[in-house]
Amino acid sequence: TGGDNSQDGSVSSSNMGPNAAPPGILRKLFPSFPWHTLPNLLTYARCLAIPALVIQFYTSTHVDKNIHSSLIFAIASITDYLDGYLARRWDICSPFGAFLDPVADKLMVSTALILLTGKYGYLVAIPSSIILAREIAVSALREWMASKGKRDSVKVGFQGKVKTAATMVALTIMMSIPDTIGKAWNIRQIASSCSIVSWNCVMSLAMFLLFLSASVTVTSGSVYFKAAAPVLMGKE
């Protein structure tokens, strides 16, 4: 039996990349678990969280339904970081995982933006439109650059990561706001609502982060198009 466990552990480790970090506590405790599949499993879970979020958002009648929606989105957002971290740590990458990971992120964020736009109206619709328009434009740009063999010119940069983090934090906070507070909140409360710690203050923080994300979205998108300009203009 001991020999079988050792063999299972060797098989599991053999699926890691050549530069994988040494096994940690969990990998040592459960050597037969297919750890190399965990990053993809986290990505699949993020995809399944999308319909779960929509159902929870519209059908729940629980007194803490907004907190529950926020938790679903927050956990899904954490898996966005975790799957990439594990893939880098274990030096593993699957073609399907590399394709699905950014798609799952965009679908999750887009769904949350649409849900909150329907709830709050134009205040959320404005930054949401900017963010979604940028995502569509940059995705199209990356696909076109890939066809030219220049995809590395428009790979995700630091500003793109800041935009993603700010958006996910803003949406997580906004999801948690009670309906009675969120629907009554308006733009005139930005200056006054943070005089005391309250849900209005939390809503103001979420709106600030969302508009910050929209601003970074524009600047980071311009960086990608500037990098692609020589190819777009036929100079390369």
mmCIF file of C-alpha atoms in Angstrom:
data_model
loop_
_atom_site.group_PDB
_atom_site.id
_atom_site.type_symbol
_atom_site.label_atom_id
_atom_site.label_comp_id
_atom_site.label_asym_id
_atom_site.label_seq_id
_atom_site.Cartn_x
_atom_site.Cartn_y
_atom_site.Cartn_z
ATOM 1 C CA THR A 1 0.000 0.000 0.000
ATOM 2 C CA GLY A 2 2.834 2.351 0.858
ATOM 3 C CA GLY A 3 4.403 1.611 -2.530
ATOM 4 C CA ASP A 4 1.088 2.386 -4.258
ATOM 5 C CA ASN A 5 0.814 5.763 -2.473
ATOM 6 C CA SER A 6 4.367 6.610 -3.428
ATOM 7 C CA GLN A 7 3.622 5.687 -7.038
ATOM 8 C CA ASP A 8 0.427 7.810 -7.019
ATOM 9 C CA GLY A 9 2.392 10.742 -5.640
ATOM 10 C CA SER A 10 5.017 10.327 -8.329
ATOM 11 C CA VAL A 11 2.364 10.237 -11.030
ATOM 12 C CA SER A 12 0.743 13.397 -9.645
ATOM 13 C CA SER A 13 4.083 15.202 -9.455
ATOM 14 C CA SER A 14 5.042 14.055 -12.940
ATOM 15 C CA ASN A 15 2.130 16.045 -14.336
ATOM 16 C CA MET A 16 3.642 19.259 -13.004
ATOM 17 C CA GLY A 17 5.956 21.372 -15.135
ATOM 18 C CA PRO A 18 9.750 21.110 -14.926
ATOM 19 C CA ASN A 19 9.962 24.331 -12.902
ATOM 20 C CA ALA A 20 7.184 23.460 -10.460
ATOM 21 C CA ALA A 21 7.607 24.424 -6.813
ATOM 22 C CA PRO A 22 8.216 21.568 -4.332
ATOM 23 C CA PRO A 23 5.051 19.929 -2.919
ATOM 24 C CA GLY A 24 3.419 21.827 -0.075
ATOM 25 C CA ILE A 25 1.522 20.429 2.903
ATOM 26 C CA LEU A 26 -1.682 19.633 1.013
ATOM 27 C CA ARG A 27 0.107 17.936 -1.868
ATOM 28 C CA LYS A 28 2.034 15.819 0.625
ATOM 29 C CA LEU A 29 -1.106 14.904 2.571
ATOM 30 C CA PHE A 30 -3.079 13.994 -0.565
ATOM 31 C CA PRO A 31 -0.470 12.806 -3.076
ATOM 32 C CA SER A 32 -2.967 10.859 -5.193
ATOM 33 C CA PHE A 33 -5.178 13.890 -5.875
ATOM 34 C CA PRO A 34 -4.751 15.176 -9.466
ATOM 35 C CA TRP A 35 -3.440 18.575 -8.367
ATOM 36 C CA HIS A 36 -2.467 19.512 -11.920
ATOM 37 C CA THR A 37 -6.197 19.739 -12.769
ATOM 38 C CA LEU A 38 -7.019 22.151 -9.927
ATOM 39 C CA PRO A 39 -6.434 25.423 -11.868
ATOM 40 C CA ASN A 40 -8.858 24.266 -14.567
ATOM 41 C CA LEU A 41 -11.369 23.085 -11.948
ATOM 42 C CA LEU A 42 -11.315 26.559 -10.388
ATOM 43 C CA THR A 43 -11.975 28.095 -13.798
ATOM 44 C CA TYR A 44 -14.912 25.717 -14.359
ATOM 45 C CA ALA A 45 -16.270 26.673 -10.937
ATOM 46 C CA ARG A 46 -16.101 30.347 -11.921
ATOM 47 C CA CYS A 47 -18.163 29.599 -15.018
ATOM 48 C CA LEU A 48 -20.768 27.758 -12.923
ATOM 49 C CA ALA A 49 -20.904 30.715 -10.538
ATOM 50 C CA ILE A 50 -22.361 32.898 -13.310
ATOM 51 C CA PRO A 51 -25.819 31.247 -13.482
ATOM 52 C CA ALA A 52 -25.689 30.790 -9.694
ATOM 53 C CA LEU A 53 -25.191 34.544 -9.276
ATOM 54 C CA VAL A 54 -28.065 35.406 -11.625
ATOM 55 C CA ILE A 55 -30.458 32.981 -9.899
ATOM 56 C CA GLN A 56 -29.446 34.233 -6.455
ATOM 57 C CA PHE A 57 -29.715 37.891 -7.503
ATOM 58 C CA TYR A 58 -33.240 37.631 -8.922
ATOM 59 C CA THR A 59 -34.950 34.832 -7.013
ATOM 60 C CA SER A 60 -33.688 34.932 -3.436
ATOM 61 C CA THR A 61 -36.014 36.372 -0.820
ATOM 62 C CA HIS A 62 -33.629 35.894 2.105
ATOM 63 C CA VAL A 63 -33.030 38.926 4.301
ATOM 64 C CA ASP A 64 -29.305 38.692 3.532
ATOM 65 C CA LYS A 65 -29.697 37.976 -0.184
ATOM 66 C CA ASN A 66 -27.386 40.837 -1.189
ATOM 67 C CA ILE A 67 -24.635 39.546 1.088
ATOM 68 C CA HIS A 68 -25.052 36.099 -0.466
ATOM 69 C CA SER A 69 -24.776 37.549 -3.984
ATOM 70 C CA SER A 70 -21.668 39.444 -2.910
ATOM 71 C CA LEU A 71 -20.101 36.278 -1.486
ATOM 72 C CA ILE A 72 -20.723 34.340 -4.710
ATOM 73 C CA PHE A 73 -19.049 37.067 -6.738
ATOM 74 C CA ALA A 74 -16.190 37.499 -4.234
ATOM 75 C CA ILE A 75 -15.376 33.780 -4.154
ATOM 76 C CA ALA A 76 -15.480 33.624 -7.944
ATOM 77 C CA SER A 77 -13.148 36.641 -8.096
ATOM 78 C CA ILE A 78 -10.688 34.950 -5.727
ATOM 79 C CA THR A 79 -10.561 31.892 -7.975
ATOM 80 C CA ASP A 80 -9.510 34.238 -10.790
ATOM 81 C CA TYR A 81 -6.301 34.980 -8.882
ATOM 82 C CA LEU A 82 -5.883 31.498 -7.434
ATOM 83 C CA ASP A 83 -6.018 29.506 -10.664
ATOM 84 C CA GLY A 84 -3.368 31.710 -12.255
ATOM 85 C CA TYR A 85 -1.194 31.576 -9.150
ATOM 86 C CA LEU A 86 -1.332 27.770 -9.000
ATOM 87 C CA ALA A 87 -0.672 27.421 -12.727
ATOM 88 C CA ARG A 88 2.455 29.568 -12.381
ATOM 89 C CA ARG A 89 3.577 27.869 -9.150
ATOM 90 C CA TRP A 90 3.218 24.407 -10.626
ATOM 91 C CA ASP A 91 4.429 25.436 -14.085
ATOM 92 C CA ILE A 92 1.409 23.963 -15.843
ATOM 93 C CA CYS A 93 -0.725 25.265 -18.670
ATOM 94 C CA SER A 94 -3.418 23.601 -20.767
ATOM 95 C CA PRO A 95 -4.607 25.108 -24.069
ATOM 96 C CA PHE A 96 -8.250 24.901 -23.005
ATOM 97 C CA GLY A 97 -7.502 26.453 -19.614
ATOM 98 C CA ALA A 98 -5.557 29.288 -21.229
ATOM 99 C CA PHE A 99 -8.571 29.966 -23.464
ATOM 100 C CA LEU A 100 -11.302 29.612 -20.834
ATOM 101 C CA ASP A 101 -9.688 31.582 -17.978
ATOM 102 C CA PRO A 102 -9.966 35.095 -19.514
ATOM 103 C CA VAL A 103 -13.369 34.231 -21.006
ATOM 104 C CA ALA A 104 -14.702 33.203 -17.578
ATOM 105 C CA ASP A 105 -13.396 36.448 -16.053
ATOM 106 C CA LYS A 106 -15.067 38.619 -18.662
ATOM 107 C CA LEU A 107 -18.365 36.724 -18.478
ATOM 108 C CA MET A 108 -18.434 36.981 -14.681
ATOM 109 C CA VAL A 109 -17.688 40.711 -14.604
ATOM 110 C CA SER A 110 -20.032 41.464 -17.518
ATOM 111 C CA THR A 111 -22.877 39.593 -15.849
ATOM 112 C CA ALA A 112 -22.391 41.500 -12.584
ATOM 113 C CA LEU A 113 -22.236 44.846 -14.408
ATOM 114 C CA ILE A 114 -25.481 44.098 -16.261
ATOM 115 C CA LEU A 115 -27.247 42.980 -13.084
ATOM 116 C CA LEU A 116 -26.201 46.102 -11.184
ATOM 117 C CA THR A 117 -27.008 48.405 -14.109
ATOM 118 C CA GLY A 118 -30.567 47.079 -14.066
ATOM 119 C CA LYS A 119 -30.727 47.746 -10.342
ATOM 120 C CA TYR A 120 -29.115 51.203 -10.117
ATOM 121 C CA GLY A 121 -29.708 52.719 -13.542
ATOM 122 C CA TYR A 122 -27.536 55.312 -15.295
ATOM 123 C CA LEU A 123 -25.015 55.787 -12.463
ATOM 124 C CA VAL A 124 -23.767 52.249 -12.993
ATOM 125 C CA ALA A 125 -24.681 52.112 -16.694
ATOM 126 C CA ILE A 126 -22.127 54.817 -17.608
ATOM 127 C CA PRO A 127 -18.976 53.120 -16.227
ATOM 128 C CA SER A 128 -20.361 49.712 -17.218
ATOM 129 C CA SER A 129 -20.729 50.815 -20.852
ATOM 130 C CA ILE A 130 -17.150 52.087 -20.870
ATOM 131 C CA ILE A 131 -15.783 48.881 -19.347
ATOM 132 C CA LEU A 132 -17.758 46.557 -21.634
ATOM 133 C CA ALA A 133 -16.962 48.567 -24.767
ATOM 134 C CA ARG A 134 -13.265 48.456 -23.925
ATOM 135 C CA GLU A 135 -13.370 44.688 -23.293
ATOM 136 C CA ILE A 136 -14.999 44.055 -26.667
ATOM 137 C CA ALA A 137 -12.563 46.353 -28.490
ATOM 138 C CA VAL A 138 -9.435 44.958 -26.821
ATOM 139 C CA SER A 139 -10.598 41.354 -27.278
ATOM 140 C CA ALA A 140 -11.109 42.016 -30.986
ATOM 141 C CA LEU A 141 -7.699 43.713 -31.158
ATOM 142 C CA ARG A 142 -5.963 40.749 -29.497
ATOM 143 C CA GLU A 143 -7.665 38.292 -31.840
ATOM 144 C CA TRP A 144 -6.615 40.324 -34.869
ATOM 145 C CA MET A 145 -3.043 40.756 -33.577
ATOM 146 C CA ALA A 146 -2.871 37.001 -32.941
ATOM 147 C CA SER A 147 -3.761 36.402 -36.596
ATOM 148 C CA LYS A 148 -0.741 38.555 -37.469
ATOM 149 C CA GLY A 149 1.523 36.698 -35.049
ATOM 150 C CA LYS A 150 1.838 39.783 -32.828
ATOM 151 C CA ARG A 151 -0.328 38.823 -29.836
ATOM 152 C CA ASP A 152 2.514 39.431 -27.344
ATOM 153 C CA SER A 153 2.397 43.120 -28.276
ATOM 154 C CA VAL A 154 -0.998 43.446 -26.591
ATOM 155 C CA LYS A 155 -0.636 41.047 -23.665
ATOM 156 C CA VAL A 156 -2.156 42.028 -20.313
ATOM 157 C CA GLY A 157 -0.144 44.717 -18.538
ATOM 158 C CA PHE A 158 -0.077 46.211 -15.048
ATOM 159 C CA GLN A 159 -2.872 48.714 -15.755
ATOM 160 C CA GLY A 160 -5.096 45.897 -16.956
ATOM 161 C CA LYS A 161 -4.552 44.038 -13.682
ATOM 162 C CA VAL A 162 -5.335 47.197 -11.669
ATOM 163 C CA LYS A 163 -8.524 47.652 -13.690
ATOM 164 C CA THR A 164 -9.600 44.067 -13.048
ATOM 165 C CA ALA A 165 -8.897 44.292 -9.309
ATOM 166 C CA ALA A 166 -10.706 47.637 -8.908
ATOM 167 C CA THR A 167 -13.711 46.378 -10.868
ATOM 168 C CA MET A 168 -14.023 43.174 -8.861
ATOM 169 C CA VAL A 169 -13.700 44.971 -5.514
ATOM 170 C CA ALA A 170 -16.254 47.600 -6.577
ATOM 171 C CA LEU A 171 -18.755 44.992 -7.757
ATOM 172 C CA THR A 172 -18.278 42.856 -4.648
ATOM 173 C CA ILE A 173 -19.033 45.862 -2.440
ATOM 174 C CA MET A 174 -21.959 47.020 -4.561
ATOM 175 C CA MET A 175 -23.532 43.560 -4.545
ATOM 176 C CA SER A 176 -23.654 43.659 -0.750
ATOM 177 C CA ILE A 177 -25.548 46.974 -0.469
ATOM 178 C CA PRO A 178 -29.108 46.559 0.881
ATOM 179 C CA ASP A 179 -31.792 47.343 -1.693
ATOM 180 C CA THR A 180 -33.292 50.122 0.400
ATOM 181 C CA ILE A 181 -29.941 51.951 0.531
ATOM 182 C CA GLY A 182 -28.744 51.365 -3.002
ATOM 183 C CA LYS A 183 -31.936 52.428 -4.751
ATOM 184 C CA ALA A 184 -32.193 55.609 -2.699
ATOM 185 C CA TRP A 185 -28.545 56.580 -3.202
ATOM 186 C CA ASN A 186 -27.840 59.362 -5.673
ATOM 187 C CA ILE A 187 -24.834 61.230 -6.986
ATOM 188 C CA ARG A 188 -25.373 64.235 -4.688
ATOM 189 C CA GLN A 189 -24.509 62.054 -1.720
ATOM 190 C CA ILE A 190 -20.898 61.525 -2.814
ATOM 191 C CA ALA A 191 -19.633 64.488 -0.794
ATOM 192 C CA SER A 192 -21.919 64.127 2.198
ATOM 193 C CA SER A 193 -22.607 60.445 2.725
ATOM 194 C CA CYS A 194 -19.174 59.597 4.124
ATOM 195 C CA SER A 195 -19.494 61.974 7.056
ATOM 196 C CA ILE A 196 -20.472 58.921 9.076
ATOM 197 C CA VAL A 197 -19.736 55.243 8.586
ATOM 198 C CA SER A 198 -22.870 53.951 6.899
ATOM 199 C CA TRP A 199 -24.125 51.950 3.930
ATOM 200 C CA ASN A 200 -24.244 55.236 2.012
ATOM 201 C CA CYS A 201 -20.525 55.604 2.622
ATOM 202 C CA VAL A 202 -19.942 52.040 1.414
ATOM 203 C CA MET A 203 -21.982 52.751 -1.711
ATOM 204 C CA SER A 204 -19.949 55.900 -2.364
ATOM 205 C CA LEU A 205 -16.727 53.890 -2.071
ATOM 206 C CA ALA A 206 -18.041 51.287 -4.508
ATOM 207 C CA MET A 207 -19.042 53.975 -7.015
ATOM 208 C CA PHE A 208 -15.628 55.632 -6.694
ATOM 209 C CA LEU A 209 -13.872 52.331 -7.410
ATOM 210 C CA LEU A 210 -16.166 51.595 -10.354
ATOM 211 C CA PHE A 211 -15.504 54.983 -11.977
ATOM 212 C CA LEU A 212 -11.785 54.554 -11.188
ATOM 213 C CA SER A 213 -11.919 51.219 -12.976
ATOM 214 C CA ALA A 214 -13.633 52.846 -15.964
ATOM 215 C CA SER A 215 -10.874 55.492 -16.089
ATOM 216 C CA VAL A 216 -8.092 52.893 -15.946
ATOM 217 C CA THR A 217 -10.012 50.924 -18.568
ATOM 218 C CA VAL A 218 -9.666 53.823 -21.001
ATOM 219 C CA THR A 219 -5.974 54.439 -20.284
ATOM 220 C CA SER A 220 -5.000 50.762 -20.381
ATOM 221 C CA GLY A 221 -7.001 50.240 -23.568
ATOM 222 C CA SER A 222 -5.205 53.164 -25.196
ATOM 223 C CA VAL A 223 -1.867 51.530 -24.308
ATOM 224 C CA TYR A 224 -2.870 48.362 -26.174
ATOM 225 C CA PHE A 225 -4.013 50.264 -29.258
ATOM 226 C CA LYS A 226 -0.865 52.399 -29.205
ATOM 227 C CA ALA A 227 1.269 49.248 -29.109
ATOM 228 C CA ALA A 228 -0.724 47.788 -32.009
ATOM 229 C CA ALA A 229 -0.744 51.021 -34.052
ATOM 230 C CA PRO A 230 2.224 50.132 -36.331
ATOM 231 C CA VAL A 231 0.521 46.891 -37.350
ATOM 232 C CA LEU A 232 -2.904 48.526 -37.667
ATOM 233 C CA MET A 233 -1.465 51.236 -39.911
ATOM 234 C CA GLY A 234 0.340 48.712 -42.075
ATOM 235 C CA LYS A 235 3.803 49.895 -41.041
ATOM 236 C CA GLU A 236 4.842 46.408 -39.937
#
